[in-house]
Coordinates of C-alpha atoms in Angstrom, one line a residue:
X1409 CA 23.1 -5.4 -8.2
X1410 CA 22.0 -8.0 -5.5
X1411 CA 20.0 -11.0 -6.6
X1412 CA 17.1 -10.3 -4.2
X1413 CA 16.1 -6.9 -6.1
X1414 CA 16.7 -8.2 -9.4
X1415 CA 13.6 -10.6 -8.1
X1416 CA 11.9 -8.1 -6.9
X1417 CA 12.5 -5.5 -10.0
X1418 CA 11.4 -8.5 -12.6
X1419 CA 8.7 -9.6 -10.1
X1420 CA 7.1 -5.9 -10.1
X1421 CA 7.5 -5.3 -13.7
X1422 CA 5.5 -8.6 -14.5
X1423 CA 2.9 -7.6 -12.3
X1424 CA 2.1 -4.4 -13.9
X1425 CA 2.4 -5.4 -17.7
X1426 CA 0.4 -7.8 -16.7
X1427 CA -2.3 -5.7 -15.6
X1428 CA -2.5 -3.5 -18.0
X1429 CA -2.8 -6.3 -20.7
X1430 CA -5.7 -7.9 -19.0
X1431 CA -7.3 -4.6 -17.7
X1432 CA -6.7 -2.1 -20.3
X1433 CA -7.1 1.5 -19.3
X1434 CA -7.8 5.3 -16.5
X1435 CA -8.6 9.5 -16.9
X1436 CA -6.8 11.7 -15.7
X1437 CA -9.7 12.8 -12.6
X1438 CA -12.5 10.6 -13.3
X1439 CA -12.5 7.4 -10.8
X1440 CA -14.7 4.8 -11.4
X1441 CA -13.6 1.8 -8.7
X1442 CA -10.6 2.1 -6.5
X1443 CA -9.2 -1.6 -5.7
X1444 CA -5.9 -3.6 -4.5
X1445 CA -5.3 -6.0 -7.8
X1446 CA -3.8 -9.6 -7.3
X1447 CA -2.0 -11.0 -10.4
X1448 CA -0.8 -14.1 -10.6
X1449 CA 3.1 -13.9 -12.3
X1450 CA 4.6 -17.0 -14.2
X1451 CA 7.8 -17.8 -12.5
X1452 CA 9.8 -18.4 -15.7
X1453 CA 8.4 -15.4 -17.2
X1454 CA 11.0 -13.8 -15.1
X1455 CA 14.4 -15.3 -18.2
X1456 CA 12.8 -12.5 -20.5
X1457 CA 14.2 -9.8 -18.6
X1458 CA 17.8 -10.9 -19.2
X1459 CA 18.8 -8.1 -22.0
X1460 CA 17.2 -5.7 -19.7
X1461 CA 19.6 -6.6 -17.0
X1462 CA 22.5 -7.2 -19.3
X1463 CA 22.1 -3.4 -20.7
X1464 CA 21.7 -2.1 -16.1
X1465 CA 25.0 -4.3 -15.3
X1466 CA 26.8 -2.3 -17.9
X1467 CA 24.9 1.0 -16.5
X1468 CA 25.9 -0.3 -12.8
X1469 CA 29.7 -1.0 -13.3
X1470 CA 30.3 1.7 -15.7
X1471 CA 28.2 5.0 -15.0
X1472 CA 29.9 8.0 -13.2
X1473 CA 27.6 9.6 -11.9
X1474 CA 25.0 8.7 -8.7
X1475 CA 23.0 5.5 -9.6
X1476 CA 19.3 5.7 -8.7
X1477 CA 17.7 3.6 -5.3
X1478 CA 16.7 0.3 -6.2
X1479 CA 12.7 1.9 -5.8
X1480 CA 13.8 4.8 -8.1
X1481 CA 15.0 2.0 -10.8
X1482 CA 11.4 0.4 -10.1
X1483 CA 9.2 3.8 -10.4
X1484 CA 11.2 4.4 -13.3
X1485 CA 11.0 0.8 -15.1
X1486 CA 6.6 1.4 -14.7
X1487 CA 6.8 4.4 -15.8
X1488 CA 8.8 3.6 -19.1
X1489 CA 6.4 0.2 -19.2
X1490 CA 3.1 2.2 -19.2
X1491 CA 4.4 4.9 -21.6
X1492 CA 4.6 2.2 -24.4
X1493 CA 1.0 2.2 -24.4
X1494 CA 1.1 5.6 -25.6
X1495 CA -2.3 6.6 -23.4
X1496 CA -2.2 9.6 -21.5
X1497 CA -4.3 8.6 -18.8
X1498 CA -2.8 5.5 -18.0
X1499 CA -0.2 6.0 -15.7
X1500 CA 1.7 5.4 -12.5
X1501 CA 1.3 7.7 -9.3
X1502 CA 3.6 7.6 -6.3
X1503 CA 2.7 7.1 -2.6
X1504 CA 2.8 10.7 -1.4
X1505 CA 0.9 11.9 -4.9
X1506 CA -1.5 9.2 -4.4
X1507 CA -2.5 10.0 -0.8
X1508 CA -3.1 13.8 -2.3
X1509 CA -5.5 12.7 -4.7
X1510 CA -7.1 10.3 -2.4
X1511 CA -7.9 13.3 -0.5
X1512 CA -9.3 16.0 -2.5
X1513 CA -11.3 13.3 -4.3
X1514 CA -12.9 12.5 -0.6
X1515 CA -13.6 16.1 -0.2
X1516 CA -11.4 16.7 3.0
X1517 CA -7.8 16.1 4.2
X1518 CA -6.1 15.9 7.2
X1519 CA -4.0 19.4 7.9
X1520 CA -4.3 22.7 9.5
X1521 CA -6.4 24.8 6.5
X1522 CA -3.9 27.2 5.1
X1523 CA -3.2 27.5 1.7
X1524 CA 0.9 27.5 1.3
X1525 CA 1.6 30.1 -1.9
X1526 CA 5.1 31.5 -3.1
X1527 CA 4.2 34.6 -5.3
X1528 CA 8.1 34.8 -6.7
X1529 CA 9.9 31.8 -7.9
X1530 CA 12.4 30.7 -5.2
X1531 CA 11.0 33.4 -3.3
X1532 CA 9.4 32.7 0.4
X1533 CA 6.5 30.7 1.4
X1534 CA 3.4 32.3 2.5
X1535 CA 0.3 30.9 4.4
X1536 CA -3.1 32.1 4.7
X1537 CA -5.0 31.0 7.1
X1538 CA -9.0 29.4 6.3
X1539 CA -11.1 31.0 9.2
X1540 CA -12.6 29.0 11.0
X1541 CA -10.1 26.0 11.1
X1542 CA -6.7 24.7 13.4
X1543 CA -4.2 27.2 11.8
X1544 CA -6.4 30.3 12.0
X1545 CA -7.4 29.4 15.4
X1546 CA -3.3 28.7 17.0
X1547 CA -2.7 32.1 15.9
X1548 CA -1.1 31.6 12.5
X1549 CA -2.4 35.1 10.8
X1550 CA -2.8 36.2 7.2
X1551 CA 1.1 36.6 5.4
X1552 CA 3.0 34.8 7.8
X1553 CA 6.3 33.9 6.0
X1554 CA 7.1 30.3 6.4
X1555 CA 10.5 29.5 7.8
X1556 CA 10.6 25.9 8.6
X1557 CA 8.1 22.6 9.7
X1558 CA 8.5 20.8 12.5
X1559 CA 12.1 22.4 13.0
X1560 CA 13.0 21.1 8.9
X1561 CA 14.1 24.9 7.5
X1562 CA 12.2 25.5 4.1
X1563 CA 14.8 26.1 1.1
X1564 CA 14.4 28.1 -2.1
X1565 CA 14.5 24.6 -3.5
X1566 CA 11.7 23.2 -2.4
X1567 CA 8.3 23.4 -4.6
X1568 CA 5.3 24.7 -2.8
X1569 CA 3.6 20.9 -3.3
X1570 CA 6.7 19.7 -1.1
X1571 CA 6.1 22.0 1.6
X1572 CA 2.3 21.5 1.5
X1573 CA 3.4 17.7 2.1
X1574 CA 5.3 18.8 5.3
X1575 CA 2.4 20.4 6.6
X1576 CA -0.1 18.0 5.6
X1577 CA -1.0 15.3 8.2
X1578 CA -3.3 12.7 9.9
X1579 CA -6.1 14.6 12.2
X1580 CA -4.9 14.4 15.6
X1581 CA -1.5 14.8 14.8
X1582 CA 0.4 18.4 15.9
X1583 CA 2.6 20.2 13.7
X1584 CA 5.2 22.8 14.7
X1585 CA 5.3 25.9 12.4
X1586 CA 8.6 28.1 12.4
X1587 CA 6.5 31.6 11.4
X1588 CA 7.5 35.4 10.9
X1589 CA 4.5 37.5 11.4
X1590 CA 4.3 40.8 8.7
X1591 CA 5.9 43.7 10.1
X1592 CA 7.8 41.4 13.1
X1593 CA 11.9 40.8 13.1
X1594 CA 11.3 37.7 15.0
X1595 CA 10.3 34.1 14.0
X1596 CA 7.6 32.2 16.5
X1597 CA 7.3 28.7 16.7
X1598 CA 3.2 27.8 16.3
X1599 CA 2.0 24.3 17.4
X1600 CA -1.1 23.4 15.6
X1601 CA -3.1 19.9 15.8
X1602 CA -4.4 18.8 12.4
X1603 CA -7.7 18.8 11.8
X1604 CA -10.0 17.4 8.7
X1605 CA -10.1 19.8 6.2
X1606 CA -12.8 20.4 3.5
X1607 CA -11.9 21.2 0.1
X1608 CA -15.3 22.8 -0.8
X1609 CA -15.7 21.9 -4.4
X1610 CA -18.7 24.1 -4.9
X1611 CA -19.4 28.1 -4.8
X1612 CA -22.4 30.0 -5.0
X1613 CA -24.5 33.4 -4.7
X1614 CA -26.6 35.4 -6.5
X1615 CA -25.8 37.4 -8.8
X1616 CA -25.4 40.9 -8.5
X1617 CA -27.0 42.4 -11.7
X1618 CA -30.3 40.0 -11.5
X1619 CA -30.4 38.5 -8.5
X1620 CA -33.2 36.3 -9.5
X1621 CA -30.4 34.2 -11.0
X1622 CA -28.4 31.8 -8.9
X1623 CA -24.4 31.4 -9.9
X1624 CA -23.4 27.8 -9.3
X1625 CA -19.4 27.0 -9.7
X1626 CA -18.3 23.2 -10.1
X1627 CA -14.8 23.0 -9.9
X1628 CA -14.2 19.2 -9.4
X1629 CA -16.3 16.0 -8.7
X1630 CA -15.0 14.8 -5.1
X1631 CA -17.5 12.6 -2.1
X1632 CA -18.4 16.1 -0.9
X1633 CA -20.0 17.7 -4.3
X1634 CA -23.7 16.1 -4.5
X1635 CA -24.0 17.4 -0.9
X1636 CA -22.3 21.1 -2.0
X1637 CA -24.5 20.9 -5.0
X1638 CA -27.9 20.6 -2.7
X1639 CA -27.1 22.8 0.1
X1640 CA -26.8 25.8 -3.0
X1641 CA -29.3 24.7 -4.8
X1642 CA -31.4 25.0 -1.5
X1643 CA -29.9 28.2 -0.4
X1644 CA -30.2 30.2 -3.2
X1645 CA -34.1 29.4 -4.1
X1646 CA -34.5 30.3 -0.3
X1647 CA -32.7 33.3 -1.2
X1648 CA -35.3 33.8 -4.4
X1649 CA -33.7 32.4 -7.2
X1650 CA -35.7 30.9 -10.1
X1651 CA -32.8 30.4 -12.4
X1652 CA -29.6 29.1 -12.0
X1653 CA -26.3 28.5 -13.7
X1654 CA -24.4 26.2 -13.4
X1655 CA -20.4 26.6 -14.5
X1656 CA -18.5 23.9 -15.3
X1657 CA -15.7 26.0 -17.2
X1658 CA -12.1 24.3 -16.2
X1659 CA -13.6 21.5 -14.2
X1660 CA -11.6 18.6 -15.4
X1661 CA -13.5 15.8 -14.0
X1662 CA -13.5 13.5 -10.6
X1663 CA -15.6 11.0 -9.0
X1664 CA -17.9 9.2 -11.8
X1665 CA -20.3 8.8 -8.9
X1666 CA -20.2 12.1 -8.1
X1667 CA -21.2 13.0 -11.3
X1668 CA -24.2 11.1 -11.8
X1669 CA -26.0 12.0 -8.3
X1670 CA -24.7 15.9 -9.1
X1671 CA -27.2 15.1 -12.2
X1672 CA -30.1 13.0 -10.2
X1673 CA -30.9 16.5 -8.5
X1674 CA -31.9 17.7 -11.6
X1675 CA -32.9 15.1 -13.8
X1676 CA -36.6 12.7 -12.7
X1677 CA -35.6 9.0 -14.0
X1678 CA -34.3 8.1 -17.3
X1679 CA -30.6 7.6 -18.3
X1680 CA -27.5 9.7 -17.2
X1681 CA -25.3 7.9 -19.1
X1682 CA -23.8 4.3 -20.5
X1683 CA -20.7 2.9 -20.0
X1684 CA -19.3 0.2 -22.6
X1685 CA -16.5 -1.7 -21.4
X1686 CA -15.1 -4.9 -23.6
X1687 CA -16.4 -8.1 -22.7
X1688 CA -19.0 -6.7 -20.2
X1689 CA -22.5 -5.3 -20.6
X1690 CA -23.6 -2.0 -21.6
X1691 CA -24.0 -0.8 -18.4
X1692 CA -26.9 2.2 -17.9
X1693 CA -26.6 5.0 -15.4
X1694 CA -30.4 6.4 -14.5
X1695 CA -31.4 8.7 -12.6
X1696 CA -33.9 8.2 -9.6
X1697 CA -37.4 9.3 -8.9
X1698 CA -36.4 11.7 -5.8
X1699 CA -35.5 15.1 -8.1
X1700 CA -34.0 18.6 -6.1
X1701 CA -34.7 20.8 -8.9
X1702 CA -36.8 19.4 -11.5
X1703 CA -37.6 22.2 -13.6
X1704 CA -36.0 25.3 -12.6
X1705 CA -34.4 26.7 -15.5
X1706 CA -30.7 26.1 -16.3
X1707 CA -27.6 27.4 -18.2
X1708 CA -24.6 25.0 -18.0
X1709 CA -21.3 26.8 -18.9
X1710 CA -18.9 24.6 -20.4
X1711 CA -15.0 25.9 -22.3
X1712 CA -12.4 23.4 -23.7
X1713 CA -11.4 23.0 -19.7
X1714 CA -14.9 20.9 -19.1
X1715 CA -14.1 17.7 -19.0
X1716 CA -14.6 14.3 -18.1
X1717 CA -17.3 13.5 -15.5
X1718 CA -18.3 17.4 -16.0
X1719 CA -19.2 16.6 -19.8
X1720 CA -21.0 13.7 -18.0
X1721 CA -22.9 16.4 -16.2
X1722 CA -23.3 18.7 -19.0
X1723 CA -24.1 15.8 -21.7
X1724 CA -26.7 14.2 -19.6
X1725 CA -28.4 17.6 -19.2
X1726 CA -28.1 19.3 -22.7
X1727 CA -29.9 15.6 -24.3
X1728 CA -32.5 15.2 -21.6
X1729 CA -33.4 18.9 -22.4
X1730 CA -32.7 20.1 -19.0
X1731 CA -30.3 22.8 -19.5
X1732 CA -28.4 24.7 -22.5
X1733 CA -24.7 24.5 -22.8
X1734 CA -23.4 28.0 -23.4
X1735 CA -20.2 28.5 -24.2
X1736 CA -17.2 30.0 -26.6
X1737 CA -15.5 26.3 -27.2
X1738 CA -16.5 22.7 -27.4
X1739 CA -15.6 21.1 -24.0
X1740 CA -12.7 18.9 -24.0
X1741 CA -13.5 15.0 -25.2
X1742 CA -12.5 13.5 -22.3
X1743 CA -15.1 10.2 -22.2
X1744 CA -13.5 7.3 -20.7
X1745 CA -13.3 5.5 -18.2
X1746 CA -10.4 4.5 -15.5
X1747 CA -9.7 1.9 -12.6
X1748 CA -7.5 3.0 -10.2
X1749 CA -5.7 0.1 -9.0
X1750 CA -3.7 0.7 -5.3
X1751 CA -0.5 -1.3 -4.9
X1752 CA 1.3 -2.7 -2.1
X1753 CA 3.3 0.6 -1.1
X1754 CA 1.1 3.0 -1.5
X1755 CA 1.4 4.3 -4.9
X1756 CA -1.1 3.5 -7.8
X1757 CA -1.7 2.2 -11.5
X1758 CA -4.5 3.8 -13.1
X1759 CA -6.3 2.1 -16.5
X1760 CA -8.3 2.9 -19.2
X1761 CA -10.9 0.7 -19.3
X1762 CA -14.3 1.7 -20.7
X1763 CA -15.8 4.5 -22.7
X1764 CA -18.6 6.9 -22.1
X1765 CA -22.2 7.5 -24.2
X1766 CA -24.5 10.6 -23.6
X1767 CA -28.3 9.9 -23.2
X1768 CA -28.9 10.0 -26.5
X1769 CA -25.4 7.9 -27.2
X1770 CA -23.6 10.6 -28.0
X1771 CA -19.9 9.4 -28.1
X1772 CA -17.7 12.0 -25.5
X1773 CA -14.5 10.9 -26.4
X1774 CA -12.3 13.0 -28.5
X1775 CA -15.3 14.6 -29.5
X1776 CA -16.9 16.7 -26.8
X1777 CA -19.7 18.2 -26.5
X1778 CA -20.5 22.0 -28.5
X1779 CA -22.5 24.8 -27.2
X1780 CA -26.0 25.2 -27.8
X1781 CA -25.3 29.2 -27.5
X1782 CA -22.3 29.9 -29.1
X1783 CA -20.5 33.2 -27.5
X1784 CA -17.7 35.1 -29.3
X1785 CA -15.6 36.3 -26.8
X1786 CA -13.4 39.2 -27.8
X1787 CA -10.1 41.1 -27.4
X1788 CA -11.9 44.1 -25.9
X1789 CA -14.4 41.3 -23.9
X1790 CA -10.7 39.9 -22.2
X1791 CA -9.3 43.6 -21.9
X1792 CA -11.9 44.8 -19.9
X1793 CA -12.9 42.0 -17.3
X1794 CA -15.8 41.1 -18.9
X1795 CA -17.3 37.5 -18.6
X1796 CA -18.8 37.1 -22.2
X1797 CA -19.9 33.6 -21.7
X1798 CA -21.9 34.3 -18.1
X1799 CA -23.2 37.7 -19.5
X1800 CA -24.7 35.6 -22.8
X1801 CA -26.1 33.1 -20.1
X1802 CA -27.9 35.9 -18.5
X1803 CA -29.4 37.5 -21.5
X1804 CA -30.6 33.3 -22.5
X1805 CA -32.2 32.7 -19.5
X1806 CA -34.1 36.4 -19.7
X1807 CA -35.4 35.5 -23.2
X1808 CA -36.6 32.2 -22.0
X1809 CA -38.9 33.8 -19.0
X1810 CA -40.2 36.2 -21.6
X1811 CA -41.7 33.1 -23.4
X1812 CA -43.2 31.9 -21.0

């Protein structure tokens, strides 16, 4: 192996551990700060890595098989660096992943809006179109097979992520889709321009069997959700509701700042949350004066899938006695806090680094946060359809406007 990338191998390695030793932490959705870190390195910090090249040369000179590129042997080396740690949400994401998340944590991504599916493993890919947007509109229709992007055939070997990633582009850019429409023998070549994309992270209506109740579902916390949140808020008291819920069942987290203006609509001043972090201040989230819905009633449904900046959500609004939490499960425990750190190629380090409290300093993490209305949901609930945990928010919010 060349001098030059031993350098640069030993260089990287001492950048990231350390940054993690002076940083200390990330989770898994929940962003706090997103940053380019400079670290300064020692120069003859560099001699330690001698076993560690001493054990390679052997691997080098002596291995059969195909050696990994020398930024294979770097993602690697992080990878194995980070994992000493032994915490799961600090950890190392590569360019192409990184740019993905970036995206649907901004609410919108540069591409044509079709989902890419393949319903049998190895089988073809399948779009469907999103009305409204590029692909829909250059005449890509619903069940097109896939056949190839930009002239590159797609293989049985490729995931669906991959060929999402083909398709996937900056706005402005055109794309060339190889297509065979249902019921046709022969493939079509589609050129679409890329356009932004939104990820809605919010759906809403009334519901059907009392339609005096609005159904809110969170799935994530992206740039886009405080805005989502509003417009169905809005919508659906237009519409007549004077209840909601709001579920937050399998919404694993995102944006911190998401989360605390997705709780400003509904909360009049006062803490959100606190964040402890070592060698800083307790730092206190409040809400603002300005409130969307300040006292409509609410049912927050939470399962062991509700984490993160949702148990932010739901914490802040179970102990300022805005809302119940119903729900068969506690939610997850998931009530820290990471910095996602960019670095110079485009991939990422993200770190734990502080820790979450509810309003009333309840700790989140690796604790949760359990149901006010505690639903049993049985075998003959899961054989027939039947949503246990929304139906039992129905019948709370009933017995609460019977009170009054």
């Amino acid at each position: 192996m060349s001098e030059r990338i031993r350098n640069i191998f030993a260089t990287l390695l001492l950048i990231l551990l350390a940054a993690s030793a002076f940083v200390a932490g990330y989770f898994t959705n929940d962003f706090v700060d997103m940053r380019r870190g400079e670290v300064t390195v020692p120069a003859d910090d560099a001699d330690g890595f001698g076993l560690f090249w001493e054990a390679w040369g052997r691997v080098e000179d002596n291995y059969l098989g195909e050696l990994p590129s020398s930024k294979e042997l770097t993602y690697g080396a992080i990878r194995g660096s980070i994992a000493l740690l032994g915490d799961p949400y600090t950890f190392f994401v590569e360019p192409v992943d990184r740019e993905i998340e970036r995206q649907s944590l901004q609410g919108t991504f540069g591409g044509v809006g079709a989902t890419v599916s393949r319903p049998e493993e190895g089988g073809p890919i399948f779009l469907e179109p999103i009305p409204g947007n590029p692909a829909a509109e250059a005449g890509i229709l619903s069940g097109d097979e896939l056949l190839a992007v930009d002239g590159q055939p797609i293989t049985p070997e490729m995931t669906v992520q991959e060929v999402a990633n083909l398709v996937r582009g900056e706005k402005g850019t055109v794309v060339v889709l190889t297509v065979l429409h249902p019921g046709e023998t022969e493939p079509v070549d589609i050129e679409v321009e890329r356009g932004d994309i939104l990820i809605p992270s919010v759906s809403y209506r009334l519901l059907r069997e009392n339609e005096q109740v609005g159904y809110i579902q969170l799935t994530r916390f992206s740039g886009e959700s405080a805005n989502e949140i509003e417009t169905a808020v809005t919508d659906l008291q237009s519409q007549g509701a004077t209840q909601l819920i709001l579920d937050l069942r399998g919404n694993g987290g995102g944006l911190l700042d998401a989360a605390v203006s997705v709780a400003d609509h509904f909360l009049a001043d006062g803490p959100i949350l606190y964040q402890q972090s070592r060698g800083e201040d307790e730092r206190v989230y409040e809400a603002t004066a300005e409130t969307l819905a300040p006292s409509i009633p609410i049912m927050v449904l939470i399962d062991g899938g509700t984490a993160s900046s949702s148990e932010i959500l739901a914490g802040a609004l179970q102990d300022r006695g805005r809302a119940l939490l119903v729900g068969s499960t506690p939610t997850f425990g998931k009530g820290s806090v990471q910095l996602v750190y960019d670095l110079s190629d485009g991939s990422s380090v993200h770190v734990t680094a502080s820790r979450w409290l509810t309003p009333d300093r309840n700790q989140l993490d690796q604790q949760g946060l359990s149901p006010d209305v505690l639903v049993t949901v049985t075998q003959e609930d899961i054989d027939n359809g039947r949503d246990a945990v929304l139906n039992a928010a129905v019948l709370e919010l009933q017995r609460l406007a019977q009170n009054d």
